[in-house]
């Protein structure tokens, strides 16, 4: 199902629930006393407890949560209706193939480093007897829910086991041009340029992993444990492209010590097709959460008919809220350091963090990384 079809299905469901004057009636009570929309969802509460304790270290927004969210994207985006129409490839999408065919797909260049989170997640799939596609989506939603400021995450159940590996070349890379990235996103799920920006909100809770071994754990903003709009501020600050390629291919030098900036983020933040949408997230937490809630649900159901799936969103925990919008310029930076790219709207007025400039701490890697 493309993102456009998903929007129609979701909008119809919301319209019907509004007409009825209430949300969809919950019809099952689980053994733990929780009430959910379907009895099929009850089996996921023990899985929730297990991964919170034994994968996410008691419910932390750390490297395991970050990589679980990254895994959702890399698994789901490897789908191409264009190739399928040519008879070259069928299937793919959010089916868990990256876990079943891990010796193939985790060796693709864009998937470098994902072998670690696949290795950590696999035992839970085997222990609980669920499909890898369902588990990857569930773990991504639960992991992000551990990050303060995250939206109420959705989880839909019903992905069959994959039958083949995804082909190489369907996952975007940081050194790709904006044209390449937008074309790939449009092919994968009819994501337009604005929805592509929404998906990149995931970089608010992200860090480097194995692309350059000397820079592992460098976060993409100063608050990698919080799902906030600070990421959109940092990417608008002036930066310099690394000379050459090698280990720094696809990276732009950040003006802030201890942070990494992807070239693709840098360029999309400044492209005329995406710059205004990018800037619109600065200090706008409500827009960030609502847009990412929608786009995550669309991404995590790519390749599936949502009308045949079961909504088990009731199982996903609600994250801790932020106390107001937190975006501000880092210490020592101000509006003079911004490279504004949206001609339609001025860059928002922000305060500057007090104190001297400090280096951002690295995100510790998952165990065994």
PDB file of N, CA and C in Angstrom, residues 49 64 98 136 145 150 158 218 292 369:
ATOM      1  N   UNK A  49       7.049  -6.359  27.404  1.00  0.00           N
ATOM      2  CA  UNK A  49       7.789  -6.429  28.664  1.00  0.00           C
ATOM      3  C   UNK A  49       9.186  -7.004  28.453  1.00  0.00           C
ATOM      4  N   UNK A  64      20.117   1.010  21.086  1.00  0.00           N
ATOM      5  CA  UNK A  64      19.228  -0.067  20.659  1.00  0.00           C
ATOM      6  C   UNK A  64      17.908   0.487  20.110  1.00  0.00           C
ATOM      7  N   UNK A  98      15.149  -8.197   5.810  1.00  0.00           N
ATOM      8  CA  UNK A  98      16.502  -7.832   6.246  1.00  0.00           C
ATOM      9  C   UNK A  98      16.955  -8.699   7.416  1.00  0.00           C
ATOM     10  N   UNK A 136       9.908  -6.234  13.735  1.00  0.00           N
ATOM     11  CA  UNK A 136      10.714  -5.060  13.420  1.00  0.00           C
ATOM     12  C   UNK A 136       9.889  -3.787  13.583  1.00  0.00           C
ATOM     13  N   UNK A 145       9.061   5.076  21.473  1.00  0.00           N
ATOM     14  CA  UNK A 145       8.208   5.500  22.584  1.00  0.00           C
ATOM     15  C   UNK A 145       9.019   5.728  23.853  1.00  0.00           C
ATOM     16  N   UNK A 150       8.320  11.817  21.839  1.00  0.00           N
ATOM     17  CA  UNK A 150       7.867  11.040  20.685  1.00  0.00           C
ATOM     18  C   UNK A 150       6.346  11.003  20.615  1.00  0.00           C
ATOM     19  N   UNK A 158       0.134  -8.193  11.196  1.00  0.00           N
ATOM     20  CA  UNK A 158      -0.351  -9.012  10.098  1.00  0.00           C
ATOM     21  C   UNK A 158       0.574  -9.142   8.905  1.00  0.00           C
ATOM     22  N   UNK A 218      28.637   9.188  17.073  1.00  0.00           N
ATOM     23  CA  UNK A 218      28.438  10.636  17.016  1.00  0.00           C
ATOM     24  C   UNK A 218      26.970  10.919  16.683  1.00  0.00           C
ATOM     25  N   UNK A 292       5.220  12.790  12.122  1.00  0.00           N
ATOM     26  CA  UNK A 292       5.989  11.545  12.193  1.00  0.00           C
ATOM     27  C   UNK A 292       5.105  10.372  12.587  1.00  0.00           C
ATOM     28  N   UNK A 369      28.739  -4.603  19.723  1.00  0.00           N
ATOM     29  CA  UNK A 369      28.989  -3.872  18.482  1.00  0.00           C
ATOM     30  C   UNK A 369      30.472  -3.659  18.271  1.00  0.00           C
TER      31      UNK A 369
END
